Amino acid sequence: MPGKLKAKIVAGRHLPVMDRASDLTDAFVEVKFGNTTFKTDVFPKSLNPQWNSEWFKFEVDDEDLQDEPLQITVLDHDTYSANDAIGKVYIDIDPLLSCEAATVISGWLPIYDTIHGIRGEINVLVKVDLFNDLNRFRQSSCGVKFFCTTSIPRCYRVALVHGFVEELVVNEDPEYQWIDRIRTPRASNEARQRLISLMSGELQRKIGLKVLEMGGNAVVGYLQCFDLEGESGLVVRAIGTACTLDKLSPGTAPNTTTHTNTHTLPNTAPTSNACNSPSKDSKEPVFSEDPPHSLSGPPTPLRTLPSSSPPPFSPSKPCSRQSSSSDTDLSLTPRIGKTSPASSPSPPLSAPFLIPTQKLTVLFILLSQFIEFPIFTLTCFPPGFLVHVGGVVSTRSVKLLDRIHNPVLGNTRSYKLLDWNSVAADEPETRDAWWEEIRQEIKSHAKALGCHAVVGYSESTSICEEVCILSASGTAAMLNPRFMREGCLDTGGSDHRFEDASPPSCGFVHIPYDEFNMPFPAQLTYCYHCRRQKVPDVLFTTIDLPAEAEVTGKGCLIQARLCRTKKKAQGEVNATSISNLLPFMEYELHTQLMNKLKLRSMNALFGLRIQISVGENMLLGLASATGVYLSALPAPGGIQIAGKTPSDLSYDQHISTMQKRIDDTIAKNKELYNIHPPECIEEVVGSPIPDRQRSSRLFRSTSESSDELSELDLSHGKKDAFVLEIDDTDAVEDIQSLLTDAPIPAGFYSCNTEVMPGIHNWTSGLQMFTSVRVYRLSNANLTNQGLNKIFTDLCENLLKSLYFKLRSMIPCCLCHLNFTVAVPEEELIQVRGHTYLSTPLLLWSGENEEQLQFSMELCGESTISNNQPTAKPSAPSVDYGSFADRCSTWLELLRLKAHTIRRGSVKTSRRTQLLAHSGIANQQPVSLPCGAPVTVVKMTPLSFLPGTRIVKYLGIINMFFIRETTSLREEGGVSGFLHSFIAEVFAMVRAHVAALGGNALVSYSMKECVFMENPNKNQAQCLINVSGDAVIFIRESDQEAIPPLLTSRQTSSTGADGTT
Amino acid sequence: MSVELDVFVGNTTIMDEEVYQFWLDGYTVNDAVKVRMEGGVLEECEASAEVLRSDTMDQYRTFQMCERLLHSPAKLANQLLFQIPPHRQAMLIERYYTFDGVFVREVLGKKLSKGTKKDLDDVSAKTGVTLKSCRRQFDNFKRVFKVVEELKGPLVENIRQHFLLSDKLARDYAAIVFFANNRFETGKKKLHYLTFQDFAFCAGQLIIVHCNHSRVLMRPALIGKEFLQDLKELKILITDKDLLDQHKSLVCTALRGKTKAFNEMEANFKNLSRGLVNIAAKLTNTKDVRDFFIDLVEKFIEPCRSDKWTAGDMRLYLTHYTNSAHILDTFKHQVVWDRYMGVIKSCILKMYHD
């Protein structure tokens, strides 16, 4: 019995009226954990009951503590009939199980009902006493810390990165059980919520066990997803990166970026060193001290291998791919591979490494024997971790969700909460196999790029009926092995021999693959920064911009959007047609991205996310990334338009005007993003940069196979200018769409990464918001072009809406701008419109971080300049007129407040003071007039809060809510329903963070937002899954604490709010 | 293609003050969009009408959801659903409870009942305030009335603490509640020239500060039990002929040569004095209280106005009229008199305009 859970119910407030006669409620509370239930007394006739219960004690296994949520049900006592439930609160105990996280959960939590929403609040106290249990065979993994953050958490130091961990659990979906036909929607929703809560608890525990096995103590970049597979069940899966983290003592915690420790930077060197100068280091400190791992076999073969001069593995373009994607008849699981012949099991050592890399290679082969998948979910790395970046690797696979794989779950048996392992024993394996296949493929892609690891890795699914697209993407990279080996990190100081290496600001863009055996045609030049190593002409990655990277100008959000119709079909036919379409979509998206990148004269993409969603009769593709100009990469050439039939004069004219427009746009963009690279470079280098005029053509024929869609621009071989041929309407459309991308309004910046490249002065005023839109397509018989246009318009409109709403906050930056598309069930639409032709709905869920960013002039020292030494003083364009306006309104406001204070009598001074301090007080729990403090909780999808320091991580928040209504019209239609639901979800997340003692949720994400409606029945249902890390943050320093006050007041005076 | 669902939710609730005002004023979404378009927001940031409409809808929804909380403003501060910074909360509350002068003038002194609410469409037509806005304002009056009716302690302070309103607004509400409770007649034609602020001022004068129950409080100050009898005693000033003459001569002596309207004052003294003292006597009868303002205008202000007294004349006259009573040796009720005249004087001075 290794744990004692204690709960105390203190009070309730704002309860709903349950007794119409008296307009009051006789409330009592049931506290349930596992199979034990306690009850409080009935507190009669009150909407603000004070139970002040005793401590309810549950003596339980720590395994249960991890899996089960504490379930609190508030009920209305009824003498004559059954007690009515008011609502429930699920409390995840997990944060209390780690000694470094929260110690107590205490505070007001909203009472939630799946039909009525939030119904009052309850004040609870929850504690856990854990007894030490050193049982080797234990099934629990208490104490393993989980972080959603995809970088090393701010107040920790990474001692060791162990690698990839994954797990999935499967169960029947209660919604699809026979019993659902007779039970109330409320009961069914609650069963579902509870089940998912249990499943994610179990999942975390299992992952924790794996981490303990590996010797780690934390999971970073924990990504948990739900696949609602309908009748075939419910899959909860998670991936993450196992690490050993050391807590930093509060004094030494690096604040904004960990990259300030310059002493570790030389460690980027090993590879660059290895790449061209075969320095025969007699001593290899890293390698020499590895005994504890005692890899029996490896060392010898490894040492011999590198000497083989002709690479045994030549990354020729695999022509097997076409066939592999169409072999649905063989396996029901068509796959699309991208770069590598996954079929041919190449030797573990893919030899694009040059000989001198042996040290690294060797290490990594050691590593890859340890770790099945050298895959990391991190997107931000400790300095020196990332050595080289190869490019994006991604894999998609179309699967049929077949119930045959499920053991026939007896319809008569309702699920047992702790039993599902045995119940659905077969299924996890199937799903596991699917993912394993995908990860293998990703791994082999990375190898083809000469990389041994994949970073910034993520997985996703898109399900429509029984078809499911599994996607995985990441960035192939070479990593510094020091972080994987025990004890290596601490020797960092002695690694000085690498100090002569290339500067860290360009190291990561150097190609990891062999120059003469490139995995794809790319154009290499010498690095524009160090002039010693080769770099590609463009670089696509899924990671965040490394802090040491040197950027010219500013970055911006680049989106590629695509819509493809497909025939409605069933089963395998459907899966085949989808898998046939996928390569073309990827290719199109890639081309669009490339064009848009060139149009902005940038040369690298970070944070690339390509999402492909499947619907009944269409596929949607949306790629978002942040474009930047990396100083180390060559300047991109322009875009040239070529017509095929130059005989027609008017046609020529048309082309030349088009060309002019493009050139103008490029020039304008250069100005806008402040991209003015030094021009002299080419002479100095004397490198094989081809003539600008010499350009090859990009043929846009649809017969091109999926080979083209590769990570780096495969097809655009040796050329500088980018040629678009407009001989078909397709290309004309493309160019049109290229040019019709609405420009960002002045004062706005946007990116989908954590930090905005090129802007370094942040204020701490920030806002997080979510926007969801659903469109109905009126005409079902649309062409691809028509759909594309509509889809593009939708995206643009959403962006425009955001800009409009936030207009009062400029200059500001939309960070982590994240779009999600979906094509919800069609069945639903059929019922609705009685149209057999589908009119799909698109569901949008954008999560955006809005960050106020004032220039230096505006608020003096308040802006925190990024501690990047290379940062050029970029002066964001500021509208001085509006600045003056804002100042004056702010002064007025101050005056007004001063006035209020003077007038306020003694009795009311509390309130007036509050008024006056509103700008400042948003950090501290604000005591409000009625005396009940409501902590202000900030939420952000970023892993940090600008201008603040995170002092403690309190644990992971992972919540799943269902809301259903049978009075849709009365609740303000679908928009009203969803609006209040999202507001409620935010409220509950904030309350749980506050109850843990936190004041912010970082790395917040809304992973799932499934919306279904049936207006004819006046019904709607929505599922939302949110997650993040609860933290405590403090202002960076007193010095800085004063000016932010200024800014927050300014914003408040202009209609924006400093708090989030 | 049509937008089925369009939602925008921030962690901190984002509100546009301009749109809030449109919502309060009872504009429909379409009207608000129209007005905003005319206001030139679109040119400012290159947005389309669709964007504007979506934004307006979002805001309206937010306000609708907040409205329930605004009904008991204290809840707004400790609710968890919307994270609103305190100064924004104060703004929301203050604006929600702000009313239109024209509207309140129409319902002032009327019973805050369902019947009155039914007639709001007439009021709306007459004042040009939208029916929706009229209803909100009327419900606000009613809500405040209901809450403070049951409370002990000073009226203004109670309102301020319960509804978290500014001092000014709390005073106005106190006046409205006071008028509604006593059903003062304010709708007569002769009273039309008076604004709400005139009445609010008078109400402020009439409300006593030290009393400990609102039910009592909401009656005019001068009706405190202990004064009932005393007020009646004042009648001696007009019933006792000697006293009346003596009073008149004292006032006239003091005023002579100081004003152009002296002759009229002298001629009218007895009538005016009778008017004022009768009002005092009438105040003792709860039923007659509602005629207080009409009496004041008919019996005092109108005669003076027809004699073309200036505001200065009025002040002079009232000062001497009050003070002279102290010199009357047979007049024993100095305290009551001072108190009564203090209130009446300031009321008259406020009401004496065109």
Coordinates of C-alpha atoms in Angstrom, one line a residue, chain A residues 520-930:
Chain A
F520 CA 18.9 14.1 -53.9
P521 CA 19.9 16.8 -56.4
A522 CA 20.7 19.9 -54.4
Q523 CA 22.9 22.8 -55.1
L524 CA 25.7 23.2 -52.6
T525 CA 27.8 26.2 -51.9
Y526 CA 30.3 27.0 -49.3
C527 CA 28.8 28.3 -46.2
Y528 CA 28.4 32.1 -46.3
H529 CA 29.4 32.3 -42.8
C530 CA 32.5 30.3 -42.3
R531 CA 33.3 29.6 -45.9
R532 CA 34.6 26.2 -45.1
Q533 CA 31.8 23.8 -45.3
K534 CA 29.1 23.1 -47.8
V535 CA 25.6 24.2 -47.3
P536 CA 22.4 23.5 -49.3
D537 CA 20.6 26.3 -51.0
V538 CA 17.4 25.9 -49.0
L539 CA 16.7 24.2 -45.8
F540 CA 13.4 22.9 -44.5
T541 CA 13.1 21.8 -40.9
T542 CA 10.4 21.0 -38.4
I543 CA 12.4 22.3 -35.4
D544 CA 12.5 25.8 -34.0
L545 CA 15.1 28.2 -35.1
P546 CA 18.2 27.4 -33.0
A547 CA 19.1 30.4 -30.9
E548 CA 22.6 30.4 -32.2
A549 CA 21.5 30.7 -35.8
E550 CA 22.2 34.0 -37.5
V551 CA 19.3 35.5 -39.4
T552 CA 19.1 38.3 -41.8
G553 CA 16.0 40.4 -41.5
K554 CA 12.8 39.1 -40.0
G555 CA 10.9 35.9 -40.5
C556 CA 7.3 35.4 -41.5
L557 CA 4.6 32.7 -41.6
I558 CA 4.4 30.9 -44.9
Q559 CA 1.4 28.6 -45.6
A560 CA 0.7 26.3 -48.5
R561 CA -2.9 25.2 -48.9
L562 CA -4.3 22.6 -51.1
C563 CA -7.6 20.9 -51.7
R564 CA -8.1 17.8 -53.8
T565 CA -11.4 16.1 -54.6
K566 CA -11.7 12.4 -54.6
K567 CA -14.4 10.0 -55.4
K568 CA -16.4 8.6 -52.6
A569 CA -15.6 5.1 -52.1
Q570 CA -15.5 2.3 -49.5
G571 CA -12.9 0.2 -47.9
E572 CA -9.8 -0.7 -49.9
V573 CA -10.8 1.2 -53.0
N574 CA -11.0 4.3 -50.9
A575 CA -7.7 3.7 -49.2
T576 CA -6.0 3.1 -52.5
S577 CA -7.3 6.3 -54.1
I578 CA -6.2 8.3 -51.1
S579 CA -2.8 6.8 -51.1
N580 CA -2.5 7.5 -54.8
L581 CA -3.4 11.1 -54.2
L582 CA -1.1 11.7 -51.3
P583 CA 2.2 12.0 -53.3
F584 CA 0.7 14.6 -55.6
M585 CA -0.5 16.6 -52.7
E586 CA 2.8 16.5 -51.0
Y587 CA 4.5 17.6 -54.1
E588 CA 2.0 20.4 -54.7
L589 CA 2.4 21.7 -51.1
H590 CA 6.1 21.5 -51.4
T591 CA 6.1 23.5 -54.6
Q592 CA 3.8 26.1 -53.1
L593 CA 6.1 26.4 -50.1
M594 CA 9.1 26.8 -52.2
N595 CA 7.5 29.4 -54.4
K596 CA 6.3 31.4 -51.5
L597 CA 9.7 31.1 -49.8
K598 CA 11.4 32.5 -52.9
L599 CA 8.8 35.2 -53.3
R600 CA 9.8 36.4 -49.8
S601 CA 13.5 36.0 -50.8
M602 CA 14.1 33.7 -47.9
N603 CA 16.1 30.5 -47.8
A604 CA 15.0 28.4 -44.9
L605 CA 11.8 27.1 -43.3
F606 CA 11.5 26.3 -39.6
G607 CA 8.7 24.6 -37.7
L608 CA 7.3 23.0 -40.9
R609 CA 4.0 21.2 -40.2
I610 CA 2.2 19.5 -43.0
Q611 CA -1.2 18.4 -42.2
I612 CA -3.3 16.3 -44.5
S613 CA -6.9 15.6 -43.5
V614 CA -9.1 13.2 -45.1
G615 CA -12.8 13.7 -45.7
E616 CA -15.5 11.7 -47.5
N617 CA -14.9 13.3 -50.8
M618 CA -11.8 15.4 -50.5
L619 CA -8.4 15.7 -49.1
L620 CA -7.1 18.9 -47.5
G621 CA -3.5 19.7 -47.2
L622 CA -2.2 22.6 -45.1
A623 CA 1.5 23.3 -44.6
S624 CA 2.7 26.0 -42.3
A625 CA 6.2 27.1 -41.5
T626 CA 8.2 30.1 -40.6
G627 CA 10.4 31.4 -43.4
V628 CA 13.7 33.1 -42.6
Y629 CA 16.8 34.2 -44.3
L630 CA 19.7 32.3 -42.8
S631 CA 22.8 34.3 -43.3
A632 CA 24.8 31.2 -43.8
L633 CA 22.8 30.0 -46.8
P634 CA 23.1 31.5 -50.3
A635 CA 20.6 34.1 -51.3
P636 CA 17.7 32.7 -53.1
G637 CA 17.2 33.6 -56.7
G638 CA 14.1 35.1 -58.1
I639 CA 11.2 33.5 -59.8
Q640 CA 11.1 33.4 -63.5
I641 CA 8.1 32.8 -65.6
A642 CA 8.3 31.0 -68.8
G643 CA 5.6 30.5 -71.4
K644 CA 5.7 27.5 -73.6
T645 CA 4.3 29.2 -76.7
P646 CA 6.1 32.4 -77.1
S647 CA 4.6 33.1 -80.5
D648 CA 1.6 35.0 -79.2
L649 CA 2.5 38.6 -78.6
S650 CA -0.3 39.3 -76.1
Y651 CA 0.6 36.2 -74.3
D652 CA 4.2 37.4 -74.0
Q653 CA 3.0 40.6 -72.7
H654 CA 0.9 38.9 -70.2
I655 CA 3.9 36.9 -69.0
S656 CA 6.1 40.0 -68.8
T657 CA 3.5 41.8 -66.7
M658 CA 3.2 38.8 -64.5
Q659 CA 7.0 38.7 -64.2
K660 CA 7.1 42.3 -63.3
R661 CA 4.5 41.8 -60.6
I662 CA 6.5 39.0 -59.1
D663 CA 9.7 41.0 -59.2
D664 CA 7.9 43.9 -57.5
T665 CA 6.5 41.6 -54.9
I666 CA 9.9 40.2 -54.2
A667 CA 11.4 43.6 -53.9
K668 CA 8.6 44.7 -51.6
N669 CA 9.0 41.7 -49.4
K670 CA 12.7 42.3 -49.1
E671 CA 11.9 45.7 -47.8
L672 CA 9.2 44.4 -45.5
Y673 CA 11.2 41.7 -43.9
N674 CA 14.3 43.8 -43.9
I675 CA 16.4 41.3 -45.9
H676 CA 19.5 43.0 -47.1
P677 CA 22.2 40.4 -47.3
P678 CA 25.7 41.6 -48.2
E679 CA 26.1 41.3 -51.9
C680 CA 29.9 40.9 -52.2
I681 CA 29.9 37.3 -51.2
E682 CA 30.1 35.6 -54.5
E683 CA 33.4 36.9 -55.5
V684 CA 35.0 36.1 -52.2
V685 CA 33.9 32.6 -52.3
G686 CA 34.6 31.7 -55.8
S687 CA 32.5 28.7 -55.1
P688 CA 30.7 26.7 -57.7
I689 CA 27.7 28.9 -57.6
P690 CA 26.2 28.6 -61.0
D691 CA 25.4 31.6 -63.1
R692 CA 22.1 33.2 -62.2
Q693 CA 21.0 32.9 -65.7
R694 CA 21.7 29.3 -66.0
S695 CA 18.5 27.9 -64.8
S696 CA 16.8 24.7 -65.3
R697 CA 13.1 24.3 -65.6
L698 CA 10.8 22.9 -63.3
F699 CA 8.4 20.8 -65.3
R700 CA 5.1 20.7 -63.8
S701 CA 3.8 17.6 -65.2
T702 CA 1.5 15.5 -63.1
S703 CA 3.2 12.4 -64.3
E704 CA 6.0 13.2 -61.9
S705 CA 6.2 10.6 -59.3
S706 CA 6.3 11.0 -55.7
D707 CA 10.1 11.0 -55.9
E708 CA 9.9 14.7 -56.3
L709 CA 8.5 15.4 -53.0
S710 CA 11.4 15.3 -50.9
E711 CA 12.6 17.1 -47.9
L712 CA 15.0 19.4 -49.6
D713 CA 14.0 20.6 -53.0
L714 CA 14.7 17.5 -54.9
S715 CA 13.7 18.4 -58.4
H716 CA 15.0 21.9 -58.6
G717 CA 18.5 20.9 -59.4
K718 CA 21.2 23.2 -60.5
K719 CA 19.7 26.5 -60.8
D720 CA 19.3 29.7 -59.0
A721 CA 16.3 31.4 -60.4
F722 CA 13.2 29.4 -60.1
V723 CA 11.3 28.9 -63.3
L724 CA 7.6 28.5 -63.5
E725 CA 6.2 27.4 -66.7
I726 CA 2.7 28.6 -67.3
D727 CA 1.6 26.4 -70.1
D728 CA -1.3 25.0 -68.2
T729 CA -4.0 26.6 -66.2
D730 CA -2.8 24.9 -63.1
A731 CA 0.4 27.0 -63.1
V732 CA -1.5 30.2 -63.8
E733 CA -3.7 29.5 -60.8
D734 CA -0.6 28.9 -58.8
I735 CA 1.0 32.1 -59.7
Q736 CA -2.3 33.9 -59.1
S737 CA -2.5 32.4 -55.7
L738 CA 1.1 33.3 -55.1
L739 CA 0.4 36.9 -55.7
T740 CA -2.9 37.1 -54.1
D741 CA -1.6 36.1 -50.7
A742 CA -2.8 39.1 -48.7
P743 CA 0.1 41.1 -47.2
I744 CA 0.3 41.2 -43.5
P745 CA -1.0 44.6 -42.2
A746 CA 1.7 46.9 -41.0
G747 CA 2.7 46.4 -37.4
F748 CA 1.9 42.7 -37.4
Y749 CA 4.4 39.9 -37.5
S750 CA 3.5 36.2 -37.6
C751 CA 5.3 33.0 -37.3
N752 CA 4.5 29.4 -36.2
T753 CA 7.6 28.9 -34.2
E754 CA 8.3 29.8 -30.6
V755 CA 10.2 33.0 -31.2
M756 CA 9.9 35.4 -34.0
P757 CA 13.1 35.3 -36.0
G758 CA 14.7 38.7 -36.2
I759 CA 12.8 40.4 -33.4
H760 CA 14.4 40.4 -30.1
N761 CA 12.7 42.8 -27.8
W762 CA 9.7 41.3 -26.3
T763 CA 7.4 42.6 -23.7
S764 CA 5.7 40.3 -21.3
G765 CA 2.2 41.3 -22.3
L766 CA 0.7 38.4 -24.1
Q767 CA -2.6 36.9 -25.1
M768 CA -3.6 33.5 -26.1
F769 CA -6.6 32.7 -28.1
T770 CA -8.4 30.0 -30.1
S771 CA -10.5 30.5 -33.1
V772 CA -12.7 27.9 -34.6
R773 CA -14.5 28.1 -37.9
V774 CA -16.7 25.8 -39.8
Y775 CA -17.6 26.4 -43.3
R776 CA -20.2 24.7 -45.4
L777 CA -19.5 24.3 -49.0
S778 CA -22.6 25.1 -50.9
N779 CA -21.7 23.4 -54.2
A780 CA -20.7 19.9 -54.0
N781 CA -19.5 19.6 -57.6
L782 CA -16.5 21.8 -57.3
T783 CA -13.3 21.4 -59.2
N784 CA -9.9 21.2 -57.7
Q785 CA -9.2 24.7 -58.6
G786 CA -12.4 26.0 -57.2
L787 CA -11.9 24.2 -54.0
N788 CA -8.3 25.4 -53.7
K789 CA -9.5 28.9 -54.1
I790 CA -12.1 28.5 -51.5
F791 CA -9.7 26.9 -49.1
T792 CA -7.1 29.5 -49.6
D793 CA -9.7 32.2 -49.0
L794 CA -10.8 30.5 -45.8
C795 CA -7.3 30.6 -44.5
E796 CA -6.7 34.1 -45.5
N797 CA -10.0 35.2 -44.0
L798 CA -9.2 33.6 -40.7
L799 CA -5.8 35.4 -40.7
K800 CA -7.5 38.7 -41.6
S801 CA -10.0 38.3 -38.8
L802 CA -7.1 37.8 -36.4
Y803 CA -5.3 40.8 -37.6
F804 CA -8.5 42.8 -37.3
K805 CA -9.3 41.8 -33.8
L806 CA -5.8 42.5 -32.6
R807 CA -5.4 45.8 -34.5
S808 CA -5.3 47.7 -31.3
M809 CA -2.3 45.9 -30.0
I810 CA 0.2 46.6 -32.8
P811 CA 3.1 46.4 -33.1
C812 CA 2.7 42.8 -32.1
C813 CA 3.7 39.4 -33.2
L814 CA 1.5 36.3 -33.6
C815 CA 3.7 33.5 -32.4
H816 CA 3.0 29.8 -32.7
L817 CA 0.2 30.5 -35.1
N818 CA -1.1 27.1 -35.5
F819 CA -3.8 26.0 -37.9
T820 CA -5.6 22.7 -37.8
V821 CA -8.0 21.6 -40.5
A822 CA -10.5 18.8 -40.5
V823 CA -13.3 17.5 -42.6
P824 CA -15.8 16.2 -40.0
E825 CA -18.1 13.3 -40.6
E826 CA -20.3 13.4 -43.5
E827 CA -23.1 11.4 -42.2
L828 CA -23.9 14.3 -40.1
I829 CA -24.3 16.5 -43.1
Q830 CA -26.4 14.2 -44.9
V831 CA -28.9 14.2 -42.2
R832 CA -28.8 17.9 -42.1
G833 CA -29.1 19.0 -45.6
H834 CA -30.8 15.9 -47.0
T835 CA -28.2 16.3 -49.8
Y836 CA -26.7 13.1 -50.9
L837 CA -23.9 15.0 -52.5
S838 CA -21.6 15.9 -49.8
T839 CA -21.2 19.4 -48.5
P840 CA -18.3 19.0 -46.2
L841 CA -17.7 21.1 -43.3
L842 CA -14.3 22.3 -42.5
L843 CA -13.4 22.6 -38.9
W844 CA -10.8 25.1 -38.0
S845 CA -9.1 25.3 -34.7
G846 CA -6.3 27.8 -34.7
E847 CA -4.4 28.4 -31.6
N848 CA -2.5 31.5 -31.6
E849 CA -0.2 33.2 -29.3
E850 CA -0.4 36.8 -29.6
Q851 CA 2.5 38.6 -28.2
L852 CA 2.7 42.3 -27.7
Q853 CA 5.9 43.6 -28.8
F854 CA 6.8 47.2 -28.3
S855 CA 9.8 48.8 -29.7
M856 CA 12.5 50.2 -27.5
E857 CA 11.4 53.7 -28.0
L858 CA 8.0 52.9 -26.6
C859 CA 8.8 51.5 -23.2
G860 CA 12.5 51.9 -22.7
E861 CA 14.1 49.2 -20.6
S862 CA 10.9 47.2 -20.4
T863 CA 11.7 45.3 -23.6
I864 CA 13.9 42.4 -23.0
S865 CA 16.5 42.3 -25.6
N866 CA 17.3 38.8 -26.6
N867 CA 20.6 37.7 -25.2
Q868 CA 21.8 36.8 -28.6
P869 CA 25.1 38.5 -29.2
T870 CA 24.7 38.5 -32.9
A871 CA 21.3 40.1 -32.8
K872 CA 21.2 43.1 -35.1
P873 CA 19.3 46.0 -33.7
S874 CA 16.2 45.5 -35.7
A875 CA 13.9 48.4 -35.3
P876 CA 10.4 47.3 -35.8
S877 CA 8.4 49.9 -37.6
V878 CA 6.4 51.9 -35.1
D879 CA 3.7 54.2 -35.9
Y880 CA 4.7 57.1 -33.8
G881 CA 1.4 58.8 -34.2
S882 CA -0.4 56.0 -32.5
F883 CA 2.3 55.8 -30.0
A884 CA 1.7 59.3 -28.9
D885 CA -2.0 58.7 -28.9
R886 CA -1.6 55.7 -26.7
C887 CA 0.6 57.6 -24.3
S888 CA -1.9 60.3 -23.9
T889 CA -4.7 58.0 -23.3
W890 CA -2.7 56.3 -20.9
L891 CA -1.9 59.5 -19.0
E892 CA -5.6 60.3 -19.0
L893 CA -6.3 56.9 -17.6
L894 CA -3.8 57.4 -14.8
R895 CA -5.3 60.8 -14.0
L896 CA -8.7 59.2 -13.8
K897 CA -7.5 56.6 -11.5
A898 CA -5.7 59.0 -9.3
H899 CA -9.0 60.8 -9.1
T900 CA -10.8 57.7 -8.1
I901 CA -8.4 57.1 -5.3
R902 CA -8.8 60.5 -3.9
R903 CA -12.6 60.2 -3.9
G904 CA -12.7 56.7 -2.5
S905 CA -13.8 56.6 1.1
V906 CA -12.1 54.3 3.6
K907 CA -14.6 51.6 3.1
T908 CA -14.1 51.4 -0.6
S909 CA -10.5 52.0 -0.8
R910 CA -9.8 48.4 -1.5
R911 CA -11.7 48.5 -4.6
T912 CA -10.3 51.7 -5.9
Q913 CA -6.8 50.7 -5.2
L914 CA -7.5 47.6 -7.2
L915 CA -8.6 49.8 -10.0
A916 CA -5.4 51.8 -9.8
H917 CA -3.2 48.8 -9.7
S918 CA -5.0 46.8 -12.2
G919 CA -2.1 47.1 -14.5
I920 CA 0.4 45.8 -12.0
A921 CA -1.7 43.4 -10.1
N922 CA -2.3 41.0 -12.8
Q923 CA 0.6 38.9 -11.7
Q924 CA -0.4 38.3 -8.1
P925 CA -3.5 36.7 -7.0
V926 CA -5.8 39.7 -7.0
S927 CA -7.9 40.1 -4.0
L928 CA -11.2 41.3 -5.3
P929 CA -14.0 43.2 -3.6
C930 CA -15.9 40.2 -2.4

